[in-house]
């Protein structure tokens, strides 16, 4: 069902420990040092790839950066009671987004959403 999954690069080291690397460098002060999801989505949207819509499943407050780039036909799937949910609903940042918001608590909620929104 997914065309793309974006994640930090990871390698197993000699001690069998997973080492996470940076996806890219960026100047965004709102995001983790390893990745700015807003920058990534801007790059995807400016490419020659055309998506009907984007569904982004998230829970961290730094995911707000990506959410600001989504359009009316896109969906931000926000995990209930986690930091992004609190930022959107308790601090009032929800009105800064154009996209639809779908709330989830577990994997079953996401599967249900995907099955009912094909």
JSON list of C-alpha atoms in Angstrom, two decimals:
[
{"chain": "A", "resi": 1, "resn": "UNK", "atom": "CA", "xyz": [0.00, 0.00, 0.00]},
{"chain": "A", "resi": 2, "resn": "UNK", "atom": "CA", "xyz": [2.93, 2.37, 0.57]},
{"chain": "A", "resi": 3, "resn": "UNK", "atom": "CA", "xyz": [4.98, 3.95, -2.19]},
{"chain": "A", "resi": 4, "resn": "UNK", "atom": "CA", "xyz": [7.70, 5.22, 0.13]},
{"chain": "A", "resi": 5, "resn": "UNK", "atom": "CA", "xyz": [9.00, 4.75, 3.64]},
{"chain": "A", "resi": 6, "resn": "UNK", "atom": "CA", "xyz": [11.51, 7.30, 4.83]},
{"chain": "A", "resi": 7, "resn": "UNK", "atom": "CA", "xyz": [13.77, 6.53, 7.76]},
{"chain": "A", "resi": 8, "resn": "UNK", "atom": "CA", "xyz": [17.24, 7.18, 9.10]},
{"chain": "A", "resi": 9, "resn": "UNK", "atom": "CA", "xyz": [19.94, 4.91, 7.71]},
{"chain": "A", "resi": 10, "resn": "UNK", "atom": "CA", "xyz": [20.96, 2.16, 10.12]},
{"chain": "A", "resi": 11, "resn": "UNK", "atom": "CA", "xyz": [23.74, -0.41, 10.22]},
{"chain": "A", "resi": 12, "resn": "UNK", "atom": "CA", "xyz": [24.64, -3.16, 12.61]},
{"chain": "A", "resi": 13, "resn": "UNK", "atom": "CA", "xyz": [28.10, -2.60, 14.03]},
{"chain": "A", "resi": 14, "resn": "UNK", "atom": "CA", "xyz": [30.71, -5.18, 15.10]},
{"chain": "A", "resi": 15, "resn": "UNK", "atom": "CA", "xyz": [29.13, -5.44, 18.56]},
{"chain": "A", "resi": 16, "resn": "UNK", "atom": "CA", "xyz": [25.74, -6.29, 16.97]},
{"chain": "A", "resi": 17, "resn": "UNK", "atom": "CA", "xyz": [24.36, -2.90, 17.99]},
{"chain": "A", "resi": 18, "resn": "UNK", "atom": "CA", "xyz": [22.27, -0.87, 15.59]},
{"chain": "A", "resi": 19, "resn": "UNK", "atom": "CA", "xyz": [23.91, 2.47, 14.74]},
{"chain": "A", "resi": 20, "resn": "UNK", "atom": "CA", "xyz": [21.53, 5.12, 13.41]},
{"chain": "A", "resi": 21, "resn": "UNK", "atom": "CA", "xyz": [22.87, 7.70, 11.02]},
{"chain": "A", "resi": 22, "resn": "UNK", "atom": "CA", "xyz": [21.59, 11.04, 9.79]},
{"chain": "A", "resi": 23, "resn": "UNK", "atom": "CA", "xyz": [19.14, 11.08, 6.93]},
{"chain": "A", "resi": 24, "resn": "UNK", "atom": "CA", "xyz": [20.53, 14.47, 5.88]},
{"chain": "A", "resi": 25, "resn": "UNK", "atom": "CA", "xyz": [21.72, 17.78, 7.28]},
{"chain": "A", "resi": 26, "resn": "UNK", "atom": "CA", "xyz": [19.32, 20.68, 7.76]},
{"chain": "A", "resi": 27, "resn": "UNK", "atom": "CA", "xyz": [18.91, 24.07, 9.39]},
{"chain": "A", "resi": 28, "resn": "UNK", "atom": "CA", "xyz": [15.48, 23.50, 11.00]},
{"chain": "A", "resi": 29, "resn": "UNK", "atom": "CA", "xyz": [15.49, 24.35, 14.69]},
{"chain": "A", "resi": 30, "resn": "UNK", "atom": "CA", "xyz": [12.23, 22.46, 15.31]},
{"chain": "A", "resi": 31, "resn": "UNK", "atom": "CA", "xyz": [13.40, 19.03, 14.20]},
{"chain": "A", "resi": 32, "resn": "UNK", "atom": "CA", "xyz": [15.77, 16.38, 15.45]},
{"chain": "A", "resi": 33, "resn": "UNK", "atom": "CA", "xyz": [19.37, 16.71, 14.25]},
{"chain": "A", "resi": 34, "resn": "UNK", "atom": "CA", "xyz": [19.06, 13.51, 12.18]},
{"chain": "A", "resi": 35, "resn": "UNK", "atom": "CA", "xyz": [16.16, 14.55, 9.98]},
{"chain": "A", "resi": 36, "resn": "UNK", "atom": "CA", "xyz": [13.82, 17.42, 9.12]},
{"chain": "A", "resi": 37, "resn": "UNK", "atom": "CA", "xyz": [10.64, 15.82, 7.81]},
{"chain": "A", "resi": 38, "resn": "UNK", "atom": "CA", "xyz": [9.45, 19.18, 6.48]},
{"chain": "A", "resi": 39, "resn": "UNK", "atom": "CA", "xyz": [12.55, 19.38, 4.27]},
{"chain": "A", "resi": 40, "resn": "UNK", "atom": "CA", "xyz": [12.03, 15.80, 3.11]},
{"chain": "A", "resi": 41, "resn": "UNK", "atom": "CA", "xyz": [8.40, 16.34, 2.12]},
{"chain": "A", "resi": 42, "resn": "UNK", "atom": "CA", "xyz": [9.31, 19.57, 0.29]},
{"chain": "A", "resi": 43, "resn": "UNK", "atom": "CA", "xyz": [11.89, 17.61, -1.74]},
{"chain": "A", "resi": 44, "resn": "UNK", "atom": "CA", "xyz": [9.36, 14.88, -2.52]},
{"chain": "A", "resi": 45, "resn": "UNK", "atom": "CA", "xyz": [6.67, 17.36, -3.53]},
{"chain": "A", "resi": 46, "resn": "UNK", "atom": "CA", "xyz": [9.07, 19.27, -5.79]},
{"chain": "A", "resi": 47, "resn": "UNK", "atom": "CA", "xyz": [10.20, 16.08, -7.58]},
{"chain": "A", "resi": 48, "resn": "UNK", "atom": "CA", "xyz": [8.63, 14.60, -10.69]},
{"chain": "A", "resi": 49, "resn": "UNK", "atom": "CA", "xyz": [6.80, 12.02, -8.60]},
{"chain": "A", "resi": 50, "resn": "UNK", "atom": "CA", "xyz": [3.12, 12.86, -8.26]},
{"chain": "A", "resi": 51, "resn": "UNK", "atom": "CA", "xyz": [1.17, 11.40, -5.38]},
{"chain": "A", "resi": 52, "resn": "UNK", "atom": "CA", "xyz": [-2.63, 11.38, -5.21]},
{"chain": "A", "resi": 53, "resn": "UNK", "atom": "CA", "xyz": [-2.32, 12.07, -1.51]},
{"chain": "A", "resi": 54, "resn": "UNK", "atom": "CA", "xyz": [0.11, 11.68, 1.33]},
{"chain": "A", "resi": 55, "resn": "UNK", "atom": "CA", "xyz": [-0.72, 9.83, 4.52]},
{"chain": "A", "resi": 56, "resn": "UNK", "atom": "CA", "xyz": [1.83, 10.44, 7.25]},
{"chain": "A", "resi": 57, "resn": "UNK", "atom": "CA", "xyz": [1.69, 8.33, 10.43]},
{"chain": "A", "resi": 58, "resn": "UNK", "atom": "CA", "xyz": [3.33, 10.10, 13.34]},
{"chain": "A", "resi": 59, "resn": "UNK", "atom": "CA", "xyz": [3.45, 10.87, 17.05]},
{"chain": "A", "resi": 60, "resn": "UNK", "atom": "CA", "xyz": [6.35, 13.25, 17.78]},
{"chain": "A", "resi": 61, "resn": "UNK", "atom": "CA", "xyz": [6.04, 17.03, 18.07]},
{"chain": "A", "resi": 62, "resn": "UNK", "atom": "CA", "xyz": [8.78, 17.45, 15.44]},
{"chain": "A", "resi": 63, "resn": "UNK", "atom": "CA", "xyz": [6.36, 15.84, 12.95]},
{"chain": "A", "resi": 64, "resn": "UNK", "atom": "CA", "xyz": [4.52, 19.16, 12.97]},
{"chain": "A", "resi": 65, "resn": "UNK", "atom": "CA", "xyz": [7.17, 20.48, 10.57]},
{"chain": "A", "resi": 66, "resn": "UNK", "atom": "CA", "xyz": [6.06, 17.96, 7.94]},
{"chain": "A", "resi": 67, "resn": "UNK", "atom": "CA", "xyz": [2.38, 18.54, 8.72]},
{"chain": "A", "resi": 68, "resn": "UNK", "atom": "CA", "xyz": [2.74, 22.21, 7.78]},
{"chain": "A", "resi": 69, "resn": "UNK", "atom": "CA", "xyz": [3.68, 21.17, 4.22]},
{"chain": "A", "resi": 70, "resn": "UNK", "atom": "CA", "xyz": [0.70, 18.84, 3.65]},
{"chain": "A", "resi": 71, "resn": "UNK", "atom": "CA", "xyz": [-2.29, 19.98, 1.59]},
{"chain": "A", "resi": 72, "resn": "UNK", "atom": "CA", "xyz": [-6.07, 19.63, 1.97]},
{"chain": "A", "resi": 73, "resn": "UNK", "atom": "CA", "xyz": [-6.16, 16.16, 0.34]},
{"chain": "A", "resi": 74, "resn": "UNK", "atom": "CA", "xyz": [-3.36, 14.78, 2.57]},
{"chain": "A", "resi": 75, "resn": "UNK", "atom": "CA", "xyz": [-3.77, 13.16, 5.98]},
{"chain": "A", "resi": 76, "resn": "UNK", "atom": "CA", "xyz": [-1.72, 13.44, 9.15]},
{"chain": "A", "resi": 77, "resn": "UNK", "atom": "CA", "xyz": [-2.36, 10.35, 11.29]},
{"chain": "A", "resi": 78, "resn": "UNK", "atom": "CA", "xyz": [-1.62, 11.58, 14.81]},
{"chain": "A", "resi": 79, "resn": "UNK", "atom": "CA", "xyz": [-1.16, 9.28, 17.80]},
{"chain": "A", "resi": 80, "resn": "UNK", "atom": "CA", "xyz": [-3.55, 10.22, 20.62]},
{"chain": "A", "resi": 81, "resn": "UNK", "atom": "CA", "xyz": [-2.04, 11.64, 23.80]},
{"chain": "A", "resi": 82, "resn": "UNK", "atom": "CA", "xyz": [1.52, 11.80, 22.43]},
{"chain": "A", "resi": 83, "resn": "UNK", "atom": "CA", "xyz": [3.53, 14.99, 21.93]},
{"chain": "A", "resi": 84, "resn": "UNK", "atom": "CA", "xyz": [2.19, 15.97, 18.49]},
{"chain": "A", "resi": 85, "resn": "UNK", "atom": "CA", "xyz": [-1.40, 15.41, 19.63]},
{"chain": "A", "resi": 86, "resn": "UNK", "atom": "CA", "xyz": [-0.77, 17.64, 22.65]},
{"chain": "A", "resi": 87, "resn": "UNK", "atom": "CA", "xyz": [0.80, 20.32, 20.46]},
{"chain": "A", "resi": 88, "resn": "UNK", "atom": "CA", "xyz": [-2.15, 20.29, 18.06]},
{"chain": "A", "resi": 89, "resn": "UNK", "atom": "CA", "xyz": [-5.03, 20.03, 20.50]},
{"chain": "A", "resi": 90, "resn": "UNK", "atom": "CA", "xyz": [-3.80, 21.43, 23.81]},
{"chain": "A", "resi": 91, "resn": "UNK", "atom": "CA", "xyz": [-1.54, 24.20, 22.52]},
{"chain": "A", "resi": 92, "resn": "UNK", "atom": "CA", "xyz": [-3.82, 25.13, 19.60]},
{"chain": "A", "resi": 93, "resn": "UNK", "atom": "CA", "xyz": [-1.49, 24.48, 16.65]},
{"chain": "A", "resi": 94, "resn": "UNK", "atom": "CA", "xyz": [-4.15, 22.45, 14.79]},
{"chain": "A", "resi": 95, "resn": "UNK", "atom": "CA", "xyz": [-5.39, 25.55, 12.94]},
{"chain": "A", "resi": 96, "resn": "UNK", "atom": "CA", "xyz": [-1.93, 25.99, 11.37]},
{"chain": "A", "resi": 97, "resn": "UNK", "atom": "CA", "xyz": [-2.44, 22.86, 9.23]},
{"chain": "A", "resi": 98, "resn": "UNK", "atom": "CA", "xyz": [-4.34, 22.53, 5.95]},
{"chain": "A", "resi": 99, "resn": "UNK", "atom": "CA", "xyz": [-4.41, 18.72, 5.93]},
{"chain": "A", "resi": 100, "resn": "UNK", "atom": "CA", "xyz": [-6.96, 16.35, 7.41]},
{"chain": "A", "resi": 101, "resn": "UNK", "atom": "CA", "xyz": [-6.14, 14.79, 10.77]},
{"chain": "A", "resi": 102, "resn": "UNK", "atom": "CA", "xyz": [-6.92, 11.21, 11.74]},
{"chain": "A", "resi": 103, "resn": "UNK", "atom": "CA", "xyz": [-6.27, 10.09, 15.31]},
{"chain": "A", "resi": 104, "resn": "UNK", "atom": "CA", "xyz": [-4.94, 6.66, 16.26]},
{"chain": "A", "resi": 105, "resn": "UNK", "atom": "CA", "xyz": [-4.04, 4.75, 19.41]},
{"chain": "A", "resi": 106, "resn": "UNK", "atom": "CA", "xyz": [-2.79, 1.42, 18.03]},
{"chain": "A", "resi": 107, "resn": "UNK", "atom": "CA", "xyz": [-1.94, -0.37, 14.80]},
{"chain": "A", "resi": 108, "resn": "UNK", "atom": "CA", "xyz": [-5.53, -1.57, 14.42]},
{"chain": "A", "resi": 109, "resn": "UNK", "atom": "CA", "xyz": [-6.70, 2.05, 14.18]},
{"chain": "A", "resi": 110, "resn": "UNK", "atom": "CA", "xyz": [-4.25, 2.68, 11.34]},
{"chain": "A", "resi": 111, "resn": "UNK", "atom": "CA", "xyz": [-5.29, -0.49, 9.48]},
{"chain": "A", "resi": 112, "resn": "UNK", "atom": "CA", "xyz": [-8.95, 0.49, 9.86]},
{"chain": "A", "resi": 113, "resn": "UNK", "atom": "CA", "xyz": [-8.22, 4.00, 8.54]},
{"chain": "A", "resi": 114, "resn": "UNK", "atom": "CA", "xyz": [-6.29, 2.66, 5.55]},
{"chain": "A", "resi": 115, "resn": "UNK", "atom": "CA", "xyz": [-9.00, 0.11, 4.73]},
{"chain": "A", "resi": 116, "resn": "UNK", "atom": "CA", "xyz": [-11.81, 2.67, 4.87]},
{"chain": "A", "resi": 117, "resn": "UNK", "atom": "CA", "xyz": [-9.96, 5.36, 2.91]},
{"chain": "A", "resi": 118, "resn": "UNK", "atom": "CA", "xyz": [-8.71, 3.51, -0.17]}
]
